[in-house]
C-alpha cells in the first residue's frame, strides 16, 4: 500500500529524554495493515537513541518481524521501518534500545483479532459491526 514517513526527534520535556514523532511528544501511532512505517532518525538529537520495537513496555522481548534498520541514529539516512500486516501483534511498543521510557506504542486493528474471535466463539461475524472507540 503506502510508506508512511515519520520524523523522529529526541527532546527532554523535563522528565528525561523522550521521542517526538512528527513533533508530537511520545505519540501513539495507529497503523494500517499493508502500510510500512518509516521512522526517520537522521536528526542529530537521535544520536545514541536507536528506536526498536518490543512486545512489552519492559523491553524484554524485541519484535523484529518486518522490521529493518539502516544507518546510525543521528546521521543522514538513519531509519527504522516496520511493515505492518495481519500477523503483526495488535500492540507493539517503540522504545530506545539504550534508555527506558522514551517511547509509547503503535497499534492496529487487523483481521488476526477478528479471526481469533471467530475461532474462540465459533461465530459468523458477517452481520456484525465492529467499532473502534479510538477512531475520530
Backbone as a chain_set.jsonl record, in Angstrom:
{"seq": "XXXXXXXXXXXXXXXXXXXXXXXXXXXXXXXXXXXXXXXXXXXXXXXXXXXXXXXXXXXXXXXXXXXXXXXXXXXXXXXXXXXXXXXXXXXXXXXXXXXXXXXXXXXXXXXXXXXXXXXXXXXXXXXXXXXXXXXX", "coords": {"N": [[0.821, -1.174, 0.0], [1.248, 1.762, 1.173], [4.073, 3.828, 2.071], [4.641, 5.313, 5.088], [6.109, 8.126, 6.249], [7.774, 9.106, 9.161], [9.057, 11.579, 11.122], [11.532, 11.476, 13.519], [12.511, 12.917, 16.537], [14.468, 13.767, 19.42], [13.901, 14.93, 22.662], [13.946, 16.701, 25.812], [11.4, 17.005, 27.894], [11.437, 17.73, 30.509], [11.324, 15.521, 32.04], [13.262, 13.702, 31.451], [14.876, 12.275, 28.521], [12.824, 11.94, 25.631], [11.022, 10.475, 22.887], [9.905, 12.31, 20.079], [7.465, 12.234, 17.692], [7.013, 13.317, 14.526], [6.962, 15.838, 15.719], [5.304, 15.491, 17.918], [5.078, 14.743, 21.286], [5.96, 11.606, 22.466], [4.139, 10.201, 20.759], [1.236, 8.234, 19.94], [0.834, 5.715, 17.584], [-1.47, 4.842, 15.167], [-1.687, 2.228, 13.221], [-2.037, 0.927, 9.863], [-2.684, -2.179, 8.501], [-0.709, -3.44, 5.842], [0.613, -1.154, 5.227], [3.851, 0.423, 5.376], [5.825, 1.725, 7.929], [8.063, 4.23, 8.303], [10.485, 5.286, 10.386], [12.207, 8.02, 10.624], [15.365, 8.705, 11.637], [17.368, 10.608, 11.267], [17.853, 13.146, 12.318], [20.044, 15.009, 14.401], [19.512, 14.887, 17.155], [18.844, 12.299, 17.699], [21.088, 10.821, 18.164], [22.671, 8.157, 19.724], [20.297, 6.991, 20.464], [18.801, 4.497, 19.491], [15.878, 3.488, 17.859], [13.66, 0.895, 18.513], [11.429, -1.974, 18.295], [9.181, -3.571, 20.574], [7.59, -6.339, 22.252], [6.574, -5.821, 24.704], [6.247, -3.297, 27.234], [8.368, -3.28, 28.993], [10.564, -4.006, 27.542], [11.569, -6.627, 27.292], [11.241, -8.473, 25.281], [12.186, -8.297, 22.084], [10.718, -7.179, 19.025], [11.008, -8.219, 15.78], [10.065, -8.996, 13.301], [9.455, -8.109, 10.022], [10.75, -5.754, 10.44], [13.177, -3.346, 9.666], [16.409, -1.864, 9.861], [18.532, 0.938, 9.274], [21.613, 2.554, 8.958], [23.1, 4.878, 11.361], [21.574, 6.208, 14.187], [20.993, 9.701, 14.255], [22.524, 10.372, 12.144], [22.627, 11.155, 8.632], [20.174, 9.562, 6.661], [19.574, 7.551, 8.486], [17.275, 5.209, 9.775], [14.436, 3.361, 11.051], [12.263, 0.886, 10.024], [8.975, -0.529, 9.829], [7.026, -3.054, 8.521], [3.713, -3.418, 8.509], [1.421, -5.998, 8.915], [-1.245, -8.469, 8.726], [-0.375, -10.299, 10.573], [1.133, -8.982, 12.398], [1.586, -8.136, 15.81], [-1.171, -6.738, 17.638], [-0.593, -4.656, 19.372], [2.379, -2.933, 19.742], [5.413, -1.809, 21.223], [7.33, 1.083, 20.845], [10.573, 1.883, 21.573], [13.605, 3.268, 22.901], [16.523, 1.423, 22.46], [18.584, 1.711, 24.196], [17.843, 3.258, 26.405], [15.367, 3.8, 28.981], [11.769, 4.272, 28.857], [11.321, 6.125, 26.718], [9.587, 6.037, 24.57], [6.377, 5.074, 23.208], [3.425, 3.479, 22.128], [2.485, 1.501, 19.238], [-0.352, 0.679, 17.448], [-2.776, -1.473, 15.848], [-5.689, -2.486, 14.038], [-6.495, -5.615, 12.978], [-7.262, -8.332, 10.753], [-6.427, -10.533, 12.091], [-7.182, -10.434, 14.829], [-9.996, -10.542, 14.612], [-10.341, -13.016, 13.315], [-9.34, -14.705, 15.29], [-11.251, -14.291, 17.314], [-13.501, -15.353, 16.014], [-12.775, -18.078, 15.871], [-12.599, -18.735, 18.598], [-15.168, -18.199, 19.534], [-16.704, -19.509, 17.767], [-18.378, -18.298, 15.826], [-20.197, -16.607, 13.269], [-19.348, -13.607, 11.969], [-20.457, -12.053, 10.009], [-22.62, -10.265, 9.899], [-22.058, -8.381, 11.774], [-21.084, -5.33, 13.258], [-18.067, -3.751, 13.91], [-16.748, -1.48, 16.175], [-14.264, 0.922, 16.584], [-13.303, 2.474, 19.313], [-11.372, 4.427, 19.53], [-11.313, 5.708, 17.067], [-11.727, 8.69, 15.098]], "CA": [[0.0, 0.0, 0.0], [1.979, 3.033, 1.208], [5.095, 4.038, 3.097], [4.345, 6.49, 5.895], [7.344, 8.645, 6.83], [7.602, 9.751, 10.455], [10.312, 12.184, 11.559], [11.783, 11.255, 14.942], [13.485, 13.752, 17.227], [14.557, 13.475, 20.849], [13.946, 16.132, 23.487], [13.701, 16.494, 27.232], [10.327, 17.906, 28.346], [11.564, 17.933, 31.952], [11.256, 14.223, 32.724], [14.207, 12.831, 30.766], [14.736, 12.242, 27.071], [11.633, 11.293, 25.083], [10.856, 10.582, 21.444], [8.857, 13.114, 19.464], [7.172, 11.751, 16.342], [6.462, 14.456, 13.78], [6.802, 16.953, 16.643], [4.37, 15.163, 18.998], [5.723, 14.021, 22.375], [5.579, 10.211, 22.691], [2.891, 9.976, 20.015], [0.716, 6.895, 19.684], [0.627, 5.524, 16.154], [-2.492, 3.878, 14.746], [-1.172, 1.716, 11.951], [-2.935, 0.217, 8.958], [-2.024, -3.315, 7.867], [-0.4, -3.223, 4.438], [1.498, 0.002, 5.141], [5.156, 0.392, 6.025], [6.05, 2.94, 8.707], [9.491, 4.53, 8.317], [10.825, 6.211, 11.454], [13.418, 8.703, 10.178], [16.173, 9.109, 12.788], [18.523, 11.36, 10.78], [18.088, 14.34, 13.128], [21.142, 14.847, 15.34], [19.053, 14.599, 18.528], [18.683, 10.844, 17.829], [22.381, 10.185, 18.422], [22.674, 7.334, 20.935], [18.927, 6.577, 20.813], [18.231, 3.644, 18.445], [14.472, 3.125, 18.038], [13.37, -0.513, 18.253], [10.079, -2.389, 18.668], [9.136, -4.604, 21.606], [6.271, -6.911, 22.546], [6.109, -5.343, 26.008], [6.81, -1.998, 27.604], [9.608, -3.519, 29.721], [11.595, -4.288, 26.547], [12.195, -7.934, 27.484], [11.143, -9.246, 24.052], [12.243, -7.462, 20.885], [9.914, -7.613, 17.88], [11.848, -7.966, 14.612], [9.425, -9.426, 12.059], [9.078, -6.988, 9.172], [11.469, -4.563, 10.888], [14.507, -3.127, 9.101], [17.095, -0.675, 10.344], [19.578, 1.387, 8.371], [22.402, 3.692, 9.422], [23.311, 5.173, 12.773], [20.725, 7.33, 14.587], [21.663, 10.986, 14.338], [23.234, 10.584, 10.889], [21.801, 11.177, 7.431], [19.699, 8.275, 6.158], [19.255, 6.59, 9.55], [15.846, 4.971, 9.998], [13.899, 2.044, 11.386], [10.972, 0.715, 9.355], [8.198, -1.724, 10.148], [5.958, -3.394, 7.586], [2.604, -3.924, 9.319], [0.487, -6.867, 8.198], [-2.264, -9.079, 9.589], [0.254, -11.119, 11.615], [1.804, -8.091, 13.355], [0.801, -8.007, 17.047], [-2.042, -5.567, 17.64], [0.084, -3.58, 20.108], [3.832, -3.007, 19.873], [5.981, -0.645, 21.889], [8.566, 1.615, 20.287], [11.4, 2.357, 22.673], [15.043, 3.347, 22.684], [17.134, 0.187, 22.953], [19.609, 2.055, 25.189], [17.297, 4.006, 27.539], [13.987, 3.457, 29.338], [10.625, 5.197, 28.872], [11.404, 7.211, 25.731], [8.571, 5.921, 23.538], [4.98, 4.785, 23.506], [3.055, 2.267, 21.411], [1.874, 1.505, 17.92], [-1.388, -0.351, 17.441], [-3.557, -1.607, 14.62], [-6.762, -3.471, 14.018], [-6.257, -6.494, 11.839], [-8.133, -9.495, 10.645], [-5.927, -11.532, 13.033], [-8.02, -10.393, 16.015], [-11.34, -10.998, 14.256], [-10.268, -14.456, 13.055], [-9.186, -15.38, 16.585], [-12.568, -14.256, 17.953], [-14.356, -16.318, 15.318], [-12.394, -19.425, 16.292], [-12.93, -18.956, 20.009], [-16.609, -18.126, 19.758], [-17.366, -20.299, 16.725], [-19.455, -17.41, 15.411], [-20.062, -15.928, 11.993], [-19.471, -12.183, 12.225], [-20.738, -11.363, 8.746], [-23.612, -9.209, 10.088], [-21.679, -7.65, 12.97], [-20.306, -4.109, 13.039], [-17.07, -3.518, 14.932], [-16.442, -0.06, 16.357], [-13.022, 1.234, 17.258], [-13.627, 3.629, 20.133], [-10.349, 5.444, 19.315], [-11.454, 6.383, 15.778], [-12.325, 10.017, 15.152]], "C": [[0.873, 1.248, 0.0], [3.079, 2.977, 2.263], [4.79, 5.366, 3.775], [5.645, 6.92, 6.563], [7.044, 9.427, 8.103], [8.965, 10.279, 10.894], [10.425, 12.054, 13.078], [12.825, 12.256, 15.429], [13.459, 13.357, 18.701], [14.662, 14.804, 21.59], [13.672, 15.773, 24.93], [12.648, 17.496, 27.699], [10.357, 18.161, 29.849], [11.538, 16.641, 32.735], [12.208, 13.213, 32.081], [13.944, 12.835, 29.271], [13.52, 11.43, 26.644], [11.665, 11.433, 23.56], [9.708, 11.526, 21.114], [8.675, 12.576, 18.055], [6.429, 12.841, 15.601], [6.111, 15.604, 14.72], [5.889, 16.695, 17.822], [5.075, 14.288, 20.031], [5.125, 12.628, 22.546], [4.244, 9.867, 22.02], [2.534, 8.498, 19.955], [0.43, 6.811, 18.193], [-0.465, 4.489, 15.942], [-2.139, 3.444, 13.336], [-2.248, 0.994, 11.159], [-2.178, -0.955, 8.34], [-1.879, -3.086, 6.36], [0.53, -2.041, 4.235], [2.83, -0.295, 5.823], [5.349, 1.745, 6.697], [7.555, 3.127, 8.869], [9.759, 5.638, 9.331], [12.202, 6.798, 11.133], [14.169, 9.242, 11.387], [17.424, 9.889, 12.386], [18.844, 12.585, 11.635], [19.149, 14.053, 14.191], [20.737, 14.528, 16.762], [18.887, 13.105, 18.771], [19.977, 10.118, 18.175], [22.35, 9.436, 19.763], [21.309, 6.807, 21.344], [18.297, 5.722, 19.713], [16.801, 3.198, 18.77], [14.288, 1.672, 17.636], [11.946, -0.808, 18.715], [10.145, -3.564, 19.622], [7.701, -5.084, 21.801], [5.714, -6.424, 23.874], [6.854, -4.072, 26.375], [8.139, -2.139, 28.339], [10.779, -3.904, 28.839], [12.275, -5.641, 26.743], [12.166, -8.779, 26.212], [11.109, -8.306, 22.856], [11.334, -8.053, 19.806], [10.681, -7.23, 16.619], [11.214, -8.359, 13.286], [8.976, -8.216, 11.251], [9.776, -5.69, 9.52], [12.836, -4.509, 10.211], [15.092, -1.857, 9.694], [18.201, -0.334, 9.348], [20.292, 2.576, 8.985], [22.494, 3.789, 10.932], [22.446, 6.365, 13.158], [21.537, 8.608, 14.794], [22.448, 11.328, 13.084], [22.272, 10.489, 9.712], [21.44, 9.767, 6.976], [19.324, 7.258, 7.218], [17.748, 6.443, 9.709], [15.598, 3.542, 10.466], [12.523, 1.975, 10.75], [10.3, -0.554, 9.842], [7.087, -1.87, 9.118], [4.855, -4.071, 8.395], [1.712, -4.786, 8.444], [-0.45, -7.536, 9.198], [-1.662, -9.959, 10.672], [1.021, -10.283, 12.646], [0.961, -8.026, 14.635], [0.008, -6.698, 17.054], [-1.464, -4.387, 18.413], [1.574, -3.9, 20.162], [4.31, -1.725, 20.526], [7.233, -0.201, 21.149], [9.327, 2.267, 21.43], [12.835, 2.503, 22.197], [15.653, 2.064, 23.246], [18.168, 0.456, 24.046], [19.068, 2.704, 26.456], [15.824, 3.658, 27.754], [13.025, 4.614, 29.089], [10.677, 6.339, 27.854], [10.233, 7.202, 24.756], [7.175, 5.687, 24.051], [4.61, 3.521, 22.74], [2.475, 2.557, 20.043], [0.826, 0.396, 17.951], [-2.072, -0.394, 16.086], [-4.665, -2.613, 14.839], [-6.541, -4.316, 12.785], [-7.267, -7.624, 11.843], [-7.675, -10.588, 11.604], [-6.816, -11.599, 14.267], [-9.413, -10.931, 15.726], [-11.349, -12.498, 14.013], [-10.129, -15.237, 14.36], [-10.517, -15.389, 17.34], [-13.515, -15.256, 17.325], [-14.067, -17.736, 15.79], [-12.842, -19.694, 17.719], [-14.422, -19.001, 20.268], [-17.401, -18.978, 18.781], [-18.584, -19.556, 16.192], [-19.158, -16.83, 14.042], [-20.342, -14.447, 12.232], [-19.903, -11.397, 10.995], [-21.747, -10.226, 8.899], [-23.316, -8.355, 11.325], [-20.85, -6.432, 12.591], [-19.361, -3.946, 14.222], [-16.77, -2.031, 14.988], [-15.113, 0.071, 17.068], [-13.248, 2.543, 18.0], [-12.626, 4.769, 19.889], [-10.478, 6.193, 17.989], [-12.116, 7.738, 15.948], [-13.218, 10.215, 13.956]], "O": [[1.212, 1.752, -1.071], [3.023, 2.192, 3.209], [4.694, 6.406, 3.123], [6.22, 6.169, 7.351], [6.174, 10.298, 8.121], [9.918, 9.511, 11.023], [9.534, 12.466, 13.821], [13.88, 12.423, 14.817], [12.531, 12.691, 19.16], [15.419, 15.69, 21.193], [13.219, 14.669, 25.231], [12.941, 18.677, 27.882], [9.421, 18.737, 30.404], [11.709, 16.647, 33.954], [11.981, 12.006, 32.16], [12.918, 13.335, 28.811], [13.223, 10.379, 27.212], [12.25, 12.37, 23.017], [8.677, 11.535, 21.786], [9.644, 12.474, 17.302], [5.338, 13.244, 16.006], [5.089, 16.267, 14.543], [5.705, 17.581, 18.656], [5.605, 13.227, 19.7], [3.918, 12.489, 22.747], [3.343, 9.311, 22.649], [3.406, 7.63, 19.923], [-0.147, 7.729, 17.61], [-0.392, 3.383, 16.478], [-2.279, 4.208, 12.381], [-3.238, 0.516, 11.713], [-1.135, -0.751, 7.718], [-2.799, -2.607, 5.696], [1.171, -1.929, 3.19], [2.924, -1.138, 6.715], [5.068, 2.786, 6.104], [8.235, 2.305, 9.483], [9.32, 6.775, 9.16], [13.228, 6.151, 11.344], [13.675, 10.129, 12.083], [18.434, 9.839, 13.088], [19.995, 13.019, 11.673], [19.151, 12.985, 14.804], [21.529, 13.957, 17.512], [18.797, 12.676, 19.921], [19.957, 8.919, 18.45], [22.041, 10.02, 20.803], [21.157, 6.243, 22.428], [17.352, 6.167, 19.062], [16.548, 2.608, 19.82], [14.705, 1.261, 16.554], [11.333, -0.012, 19.426], [11.015, -4.43, 19.521], [6.739, -4.357, 21.555], [4.525, -6.588, 24.15], [7.952, -3.813, 25.883], [8.956, -1.219, 28.314], [11.884, -4.109, 29.342], [13.445, -5.791, 26.393], [12.969, -9.701, 26.066], [10.122, -7.604, 22.638], [11.2, -9.272, 19.691], [10.974, -6.054, 16.404], [11.785, -8.075, 12.233], [8.204, -7.391, 11.739], [9.446, -4.639, 8.971], [13.564, -5.501, 10.185], [14.375, -0.901, 9.989], [18.734, -1.211, 8.67], [19.65, 3.504, 9.478], [22.036, 2.917, 11.671], [22.553, 7.425, 12.541], [22.601, 8.603, 15.412], [22.977, 12.433, 12.959], [21.238, 9.826, 9.789], [22.298, 8.887, 6.913], [18.801, 6.195, 6.884], [17.027, 7.439, 9.77], [16.431, 2.651, 10.299], [11.71, 2.886, 10.909], [10.96, -1.524, 10.216], [6.313, -0.944, 8.875], [5.046, -5.174, 8.907], [1.294, -4.366, 7.365], [-0.443, -7.201, 10.382], [-2.366, -10.336, 11.609], [1.501, -10.815, 13.647], [-0.259, -7.876, 14.555], [0.467, -5.68, 16.536], [-1.81, -3.238, 18.137], [1.977, -4.989, 20.571], [3.678, -0.677, 20.392], [8.105, -1.02, 20.857], [8.786, 3.097, 22.16], [13.222, 1.911, 21.19], [15.344, 1.663, 24.367], [18.582, -0.467, 24.747], [19.749, 2.709, 27.481], [15.125, 3.271, 26.817], [13.416, 5.781, 29.109], [10.131, 7.413, 28.107], [9.91, 8.236, 24.171], [6.832, 6.051, 25.176], [5.4, 2.578, 22.702], [2.043, 3.667, 19.733], [1.098, -0.704, 18.431], [-1.958, 0.534, 15.285], [-4.584, -3.476, 15.713], [-6.416, -3.795, 11.677], [-8.011, -7.831, 12.801], [-8.453, -11.491, 11.911], [-7.172, -12.689, 14.714], [-9.953, -11.701, 16.52], [-12.268, -13.187, 14.456], [-10.727, -16.302, 14.519], [-10.871, -16.401, 17.945], [-14.256, -15.939, 18.033], [-14.986, -18.504, 16.074], [-13.397, -20.752, 18.016], [-14.888, -19.753, 21.124], [-18.609, -19.155, 18.933], [-19.68, -20.111, 16.116], [-18.0, -16.589, 13.698], [-21.439, -14.076, 12.648], [-19.726, -10.18, 10.955], [-21.731, -9.297, 8.091], [-24.204, -7.689, 11.857], [-20.006, -6.505, 11.698], [-19.778, -3.994, 15.379], [-16.563, -1.396, 13.954], [-14.872, -0.615, 18.061], [-13.369, 3.6, 17.38], [-12.98, 5.941, 20.023], [-9.817, 7.214, 17.8], [-12.958, 7.923, 16.826], [-13.825, 11.276, 13.807]]}, "num_chains": 1, "name": "protein.A"}
